[in-house]
Coordinates of C-alpha atoms in Angstrom, one line a residue:
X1 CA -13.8 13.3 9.9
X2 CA -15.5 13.5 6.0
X3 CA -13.5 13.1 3.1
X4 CA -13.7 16.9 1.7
X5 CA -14.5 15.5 -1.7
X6 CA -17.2 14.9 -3.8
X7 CA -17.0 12.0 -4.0
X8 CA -16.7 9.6 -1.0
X9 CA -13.6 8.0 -2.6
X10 CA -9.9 7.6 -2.0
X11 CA -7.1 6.8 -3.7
X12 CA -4.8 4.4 -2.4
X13 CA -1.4 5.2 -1.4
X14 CA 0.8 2.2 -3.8
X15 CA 4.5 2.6 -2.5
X16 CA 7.2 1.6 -5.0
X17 CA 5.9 2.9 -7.9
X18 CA 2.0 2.8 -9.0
X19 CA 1.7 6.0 -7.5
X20 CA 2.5 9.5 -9.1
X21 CA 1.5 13.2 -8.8
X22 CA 0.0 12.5 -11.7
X23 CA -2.4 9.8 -10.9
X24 CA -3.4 12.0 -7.3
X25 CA -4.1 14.7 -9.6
X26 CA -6.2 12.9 -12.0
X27 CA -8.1 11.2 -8.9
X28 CA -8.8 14.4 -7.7
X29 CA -9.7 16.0 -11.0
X30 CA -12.6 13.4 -10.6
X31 CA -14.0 14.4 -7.1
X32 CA -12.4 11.8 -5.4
X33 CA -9.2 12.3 -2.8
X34 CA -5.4 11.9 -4.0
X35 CA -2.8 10.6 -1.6
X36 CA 1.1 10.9 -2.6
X37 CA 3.1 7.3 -1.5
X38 CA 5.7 8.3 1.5
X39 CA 6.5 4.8 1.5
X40 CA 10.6 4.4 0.3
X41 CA 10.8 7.8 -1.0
X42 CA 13.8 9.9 0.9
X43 CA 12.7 13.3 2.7
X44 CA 13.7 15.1 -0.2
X45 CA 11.9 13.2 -2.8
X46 CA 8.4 12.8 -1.1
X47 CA 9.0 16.8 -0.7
X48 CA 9.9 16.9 -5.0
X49 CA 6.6 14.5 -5.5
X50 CA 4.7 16.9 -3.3
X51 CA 5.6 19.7 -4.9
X52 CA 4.7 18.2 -8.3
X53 CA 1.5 16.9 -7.3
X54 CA 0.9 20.4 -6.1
X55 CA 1.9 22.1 -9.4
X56 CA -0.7 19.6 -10.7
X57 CA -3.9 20.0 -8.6
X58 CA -4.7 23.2 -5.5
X59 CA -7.2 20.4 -3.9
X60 CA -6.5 18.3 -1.2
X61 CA -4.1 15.6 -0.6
X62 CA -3.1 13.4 1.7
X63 CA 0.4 11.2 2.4
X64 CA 0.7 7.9 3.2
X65 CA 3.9 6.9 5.5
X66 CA 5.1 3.2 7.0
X67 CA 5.4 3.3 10.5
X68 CA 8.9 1.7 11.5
X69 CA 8.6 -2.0 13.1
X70 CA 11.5 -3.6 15.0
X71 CA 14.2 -5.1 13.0
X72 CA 13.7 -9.2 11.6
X73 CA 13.3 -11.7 14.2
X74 CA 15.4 -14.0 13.1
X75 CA 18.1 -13.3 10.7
X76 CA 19.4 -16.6 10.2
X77 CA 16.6 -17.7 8.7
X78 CA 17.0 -14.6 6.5
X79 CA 20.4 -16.2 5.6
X80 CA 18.7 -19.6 4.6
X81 CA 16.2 -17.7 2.3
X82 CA 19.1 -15.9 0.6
X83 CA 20.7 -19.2 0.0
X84 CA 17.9 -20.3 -1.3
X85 CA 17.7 -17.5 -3.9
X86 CA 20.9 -17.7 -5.0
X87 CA 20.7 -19.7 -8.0
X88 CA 17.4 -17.6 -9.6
X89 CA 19.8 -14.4 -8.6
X90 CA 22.7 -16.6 -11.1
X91 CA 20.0 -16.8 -13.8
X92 CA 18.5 -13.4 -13.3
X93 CA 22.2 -11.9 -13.6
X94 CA 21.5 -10.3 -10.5
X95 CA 23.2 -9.4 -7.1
X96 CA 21.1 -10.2 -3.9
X97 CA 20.5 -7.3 -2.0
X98 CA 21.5 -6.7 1.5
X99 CA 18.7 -7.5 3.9
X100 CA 19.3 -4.7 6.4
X101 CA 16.6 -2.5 8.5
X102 CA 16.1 1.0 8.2
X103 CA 13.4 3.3 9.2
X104 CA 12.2 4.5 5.9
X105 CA 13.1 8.1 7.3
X106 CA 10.3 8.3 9.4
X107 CA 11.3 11.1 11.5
X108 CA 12.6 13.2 9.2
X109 CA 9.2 12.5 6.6
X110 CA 7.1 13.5 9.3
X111 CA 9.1 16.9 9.7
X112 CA 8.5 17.2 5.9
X113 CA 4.3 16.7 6.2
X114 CA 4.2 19.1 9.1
X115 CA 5.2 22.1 7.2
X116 CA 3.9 20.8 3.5
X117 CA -0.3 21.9 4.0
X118 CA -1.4 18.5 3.3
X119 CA -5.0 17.7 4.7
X120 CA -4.5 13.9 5.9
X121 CA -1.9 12.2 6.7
X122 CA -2.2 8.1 6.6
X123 CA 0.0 5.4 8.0
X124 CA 0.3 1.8 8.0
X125 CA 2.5 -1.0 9.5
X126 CA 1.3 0.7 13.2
X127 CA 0.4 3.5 14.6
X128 CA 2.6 6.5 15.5
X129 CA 3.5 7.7 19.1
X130 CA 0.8 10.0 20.2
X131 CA 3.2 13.3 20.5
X132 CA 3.5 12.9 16.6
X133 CA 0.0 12.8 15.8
X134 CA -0.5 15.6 18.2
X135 CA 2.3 17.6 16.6
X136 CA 0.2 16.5 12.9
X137 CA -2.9 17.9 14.3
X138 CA -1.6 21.1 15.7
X139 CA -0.7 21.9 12.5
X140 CA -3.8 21.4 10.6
X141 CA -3.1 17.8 9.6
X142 CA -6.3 15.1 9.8
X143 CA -4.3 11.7 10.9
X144 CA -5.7 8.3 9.5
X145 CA -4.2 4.6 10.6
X146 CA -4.7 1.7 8.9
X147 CA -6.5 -0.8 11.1
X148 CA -7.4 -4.4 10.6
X149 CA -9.6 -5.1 13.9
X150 CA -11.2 -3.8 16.8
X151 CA -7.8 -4.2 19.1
X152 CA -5.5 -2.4 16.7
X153 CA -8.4 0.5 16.0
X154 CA -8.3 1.1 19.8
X155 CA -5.0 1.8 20.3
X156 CA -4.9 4.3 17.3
X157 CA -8.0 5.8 19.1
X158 CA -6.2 6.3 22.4
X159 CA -3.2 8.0 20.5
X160 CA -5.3 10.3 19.2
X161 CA -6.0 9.0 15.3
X162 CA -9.0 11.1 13.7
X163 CA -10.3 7.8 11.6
X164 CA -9.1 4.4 10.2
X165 CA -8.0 2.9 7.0
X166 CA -10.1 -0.4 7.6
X167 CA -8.2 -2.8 5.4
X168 CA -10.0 -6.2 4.9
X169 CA -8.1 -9.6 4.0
X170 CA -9.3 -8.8 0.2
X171 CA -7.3 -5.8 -0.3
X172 CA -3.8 -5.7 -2.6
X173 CA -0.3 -5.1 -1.4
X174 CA 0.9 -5.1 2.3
X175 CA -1.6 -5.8 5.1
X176 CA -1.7 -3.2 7.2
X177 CA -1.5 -5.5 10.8
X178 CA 0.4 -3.8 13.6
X179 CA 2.0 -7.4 14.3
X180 CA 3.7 -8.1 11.0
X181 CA 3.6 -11.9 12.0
X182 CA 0.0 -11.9 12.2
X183 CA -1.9 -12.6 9.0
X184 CA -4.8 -11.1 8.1
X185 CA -7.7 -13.0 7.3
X186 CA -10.9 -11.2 8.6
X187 CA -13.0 -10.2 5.0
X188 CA -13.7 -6.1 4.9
X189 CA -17.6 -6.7 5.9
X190 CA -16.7 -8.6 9.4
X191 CA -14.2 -5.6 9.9
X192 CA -15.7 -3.0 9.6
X193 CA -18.7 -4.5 11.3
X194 CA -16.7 -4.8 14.4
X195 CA -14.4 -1.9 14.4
X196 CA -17.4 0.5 14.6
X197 CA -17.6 0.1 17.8
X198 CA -14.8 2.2 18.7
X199 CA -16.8 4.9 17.1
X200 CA -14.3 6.8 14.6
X201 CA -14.9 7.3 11.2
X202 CA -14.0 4.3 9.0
X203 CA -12.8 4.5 5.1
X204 CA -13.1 1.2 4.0
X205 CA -10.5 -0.9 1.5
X206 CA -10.4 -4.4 0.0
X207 CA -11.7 -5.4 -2.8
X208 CA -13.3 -2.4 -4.6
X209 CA -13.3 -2.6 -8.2
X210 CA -17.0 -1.6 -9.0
X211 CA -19.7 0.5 -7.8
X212 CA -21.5 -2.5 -6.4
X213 CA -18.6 -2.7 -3.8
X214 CA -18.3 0.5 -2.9
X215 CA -22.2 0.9 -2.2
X216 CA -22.0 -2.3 -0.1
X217 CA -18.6 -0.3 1.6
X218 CA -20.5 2.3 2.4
X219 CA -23.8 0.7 3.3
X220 CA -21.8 -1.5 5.9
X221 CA -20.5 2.2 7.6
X222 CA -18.1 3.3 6.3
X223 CA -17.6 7.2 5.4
X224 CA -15.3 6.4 2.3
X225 CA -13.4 3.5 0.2
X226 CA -9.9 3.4 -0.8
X227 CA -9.6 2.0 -4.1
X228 CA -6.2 0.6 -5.2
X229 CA -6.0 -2.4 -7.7
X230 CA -8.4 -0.8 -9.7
X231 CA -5.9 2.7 -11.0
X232 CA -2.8 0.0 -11.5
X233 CA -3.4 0.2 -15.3
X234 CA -4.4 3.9 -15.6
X235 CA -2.1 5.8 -18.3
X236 CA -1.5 7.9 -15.0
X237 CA -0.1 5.1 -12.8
X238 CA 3.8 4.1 -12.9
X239 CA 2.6 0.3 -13.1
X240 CA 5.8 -1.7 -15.1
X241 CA 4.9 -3.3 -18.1
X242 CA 5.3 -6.8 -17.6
X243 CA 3.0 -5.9 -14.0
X244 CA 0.4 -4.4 -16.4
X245 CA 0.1 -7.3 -19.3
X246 CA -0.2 -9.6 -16.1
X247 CA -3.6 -8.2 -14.7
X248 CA -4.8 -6.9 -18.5
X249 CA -3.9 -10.5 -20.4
X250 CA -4.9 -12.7 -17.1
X251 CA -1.7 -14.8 -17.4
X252 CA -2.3 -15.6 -13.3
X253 CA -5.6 -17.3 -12.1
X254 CA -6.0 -15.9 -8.6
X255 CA -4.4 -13.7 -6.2
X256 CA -2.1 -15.1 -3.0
X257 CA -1.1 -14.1 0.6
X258 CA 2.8 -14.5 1.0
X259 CA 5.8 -12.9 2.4
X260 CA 8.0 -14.1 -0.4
X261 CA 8.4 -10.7 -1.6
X262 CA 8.9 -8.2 1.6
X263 CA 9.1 -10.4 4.4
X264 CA 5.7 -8.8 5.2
X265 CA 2.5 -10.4 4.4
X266 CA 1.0 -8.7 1.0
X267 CA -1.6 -10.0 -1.4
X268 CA -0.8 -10.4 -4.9
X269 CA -1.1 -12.0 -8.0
X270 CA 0.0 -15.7 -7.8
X271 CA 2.9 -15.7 -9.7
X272 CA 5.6 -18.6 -9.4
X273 CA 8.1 -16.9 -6.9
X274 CA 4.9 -15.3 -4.7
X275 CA 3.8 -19.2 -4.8
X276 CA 7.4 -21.3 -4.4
X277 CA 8.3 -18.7 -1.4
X278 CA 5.0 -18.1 0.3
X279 CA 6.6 -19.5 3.5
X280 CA 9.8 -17.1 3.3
X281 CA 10.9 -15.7 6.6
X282 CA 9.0 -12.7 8.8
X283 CA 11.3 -9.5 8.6
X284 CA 10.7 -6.7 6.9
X285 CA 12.2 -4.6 5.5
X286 CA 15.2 -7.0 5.2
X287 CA 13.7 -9.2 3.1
X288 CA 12.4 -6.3 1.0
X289 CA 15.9 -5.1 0.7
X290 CA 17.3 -8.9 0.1
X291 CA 15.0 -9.5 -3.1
X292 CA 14.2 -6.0 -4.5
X293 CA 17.6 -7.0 -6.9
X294 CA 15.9 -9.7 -8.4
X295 CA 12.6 -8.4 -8.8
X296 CA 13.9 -5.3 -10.2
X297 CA 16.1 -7.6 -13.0
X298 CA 12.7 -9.5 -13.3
X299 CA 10.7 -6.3 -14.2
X300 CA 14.0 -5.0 -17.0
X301 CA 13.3 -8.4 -18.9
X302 CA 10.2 -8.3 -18.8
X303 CA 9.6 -11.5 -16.6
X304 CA 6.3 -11.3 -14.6
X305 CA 7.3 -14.9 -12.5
X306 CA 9.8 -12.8 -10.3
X307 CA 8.5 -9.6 -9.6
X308 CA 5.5 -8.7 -6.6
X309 CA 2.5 -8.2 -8.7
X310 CA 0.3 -6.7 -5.8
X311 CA -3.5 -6.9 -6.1
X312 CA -6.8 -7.0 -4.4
X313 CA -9.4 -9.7 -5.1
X314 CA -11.5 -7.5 -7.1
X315 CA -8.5 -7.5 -9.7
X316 CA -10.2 -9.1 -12.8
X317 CA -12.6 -6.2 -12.9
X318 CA -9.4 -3.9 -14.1
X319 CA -9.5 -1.7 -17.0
X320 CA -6.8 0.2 -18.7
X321 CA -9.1 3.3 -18.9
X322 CA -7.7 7.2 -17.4
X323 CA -7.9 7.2 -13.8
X324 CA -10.8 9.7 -14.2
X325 CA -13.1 7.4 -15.5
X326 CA -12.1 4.3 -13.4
X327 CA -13.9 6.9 -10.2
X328 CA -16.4 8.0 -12.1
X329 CA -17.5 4.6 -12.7
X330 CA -17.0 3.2 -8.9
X331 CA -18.4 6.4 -7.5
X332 CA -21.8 6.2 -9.8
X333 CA -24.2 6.7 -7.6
X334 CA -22.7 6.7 -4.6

């Protein structure tokens, strides 16, 4: 599987809001590959965004779609967390959320990409039975997983998977493990060093914010890189405000691993809540549903301490130039 692009570039999927038709069209105005975010949209919307990316661009795209996990292994230390939050909920003037499972619609999303004429279809959090990426290939879809060693890449081989999404410990947002109690620590290079052994094609993300990474990316095997952190402050990208003067003005030193957010481990922007709750409980999406309230109230007044700031390492290399010209300048002579 190649990347049917000019340009051996994708564009990252960013559930829960960066992404837009907008931003996929403007990637692939550039040569590089859009992808439309599945993740928390109903059937019906990812369908609408579809449709408007479509009425944007008539090159290819790909979805991205979580892959459901089992439901939190311990709610009662869900319950302590929300105690816990209670107070910055008082202050916030915010409800906590209920922390409930749900299946993010899978089966009715997957309906949706078999019939839309998408080229790729990507997923993270696992990898889907084997009958649904048979039933994706019969009908003209490519199917990508995301993969974070050689154990996980071989079982999205055996199902059938036509490449990986090979997501080092640098990369922004959720990790893509198939065990979401595992966290990631294994840097892209040593990844995709050892997943290409099982012999698929690898697109390669973490960390790429400049044309020097992508050219070591590619040098180290892979076929493509997915670049993420690097569009949040495009015009084109649905980045909040207080999330954009974060990463412009610098007003965090580094980047952090937690689960304060989601209940998932994510990388992003060491802000105080990502900090105080790094040790909150496995369980996602529960705890995604318990504190989307408060980062939502966060994010209306402005307040970057509450909200998940997600970003890859390479982060301090981010411009607030059109989309276009952030993969023109990665992809230079690539």
């Amino acid at each position: 599987m190649t990347v049917p692009t000019a340009l051996p570039i994708v564009q990252a999927p960013m559930a829960g809001g960066p992404s837009t038709p907008e931003l996929a069209a403007a990637v692939a105005g550039a040569g590089a590959f859009g992808f439309v975010a599945g993740g928390y949209l109903t059937p019906d919307v990812l369908r609408d965004e579809l449709d408007r990316t479509r009425a944007l661009t008539s090159d290819p795209i790909g979805v991205n779609l979580f892959v459901p996990g089992s439901r939190a292994p311990d709610p009662a230390a869900i319950g302590a967390y929300a105690a816990r939050l209670r107070p910055l909920a008082e202050e916030l003037g915010a409800e906590l959320g209920e922390p409930r499972w749900e299946d993010d619609g899978f089966d009715a999303k997957i309906d949706v990409l078999v019939s839309a004429g998408i080229h790729t279809a990507s997923f993270t959090f696992g990898c889907p039975a084997p009958e649904i990426i048979a039933r994706l290939r019969a009908a003209g879809v490519r199917v990508v997983v995301t993969v974070t060693d050689v154990g996980e890449a071989e079982i999205a081989a055996g199902a059938g998977a036509d490449g990986f999404v090979v997501q080092g410990a640098e990369a922004g947002g959720h990790q893509g493990t198939f065990d979401p109690a595992r966290r990631n620590e294994t840097p892209l290079a040593a990844a995709l060093d050892s997943i290409a052994s099982v012999g698929l094609p690898m697109i390669a993300t973490g960390g790429i914010t400049t044309a020097g990474d992508a050219r070591a990316a590619l040098d180290a095997g892979a076929v493509a890189v997915q670049i993420g952190t690097a569009l949040l402050c495009t015009p084109e990208a649905r980045t909040s405000v207080p999330y954009r003067r974060a990463l412009l003005d610098r007003t965090y030193e580094d980047t952090v691993i937690t689960r304060a957010f989601t209940g998932r481990w994510a990388r992003g922007l060491a802000n105080p809540f990502a900090v105080e709750h790094s040790d909150a409980p496995g369980g996602y999406p529960e705890v995604h549903h318990l504190t989307r309230p408060l980062r939502a109230a966060a994010t209306a007044a402005g307040n970057p301490d509450v909200p998940n700031l997600w970003a890859g390492t390479g982060w301090t290399a981010i411009t607030a130039e059109p989309a276009a010209d952030v993969v023109r300048r990665i992809g230079a002579d690539l």
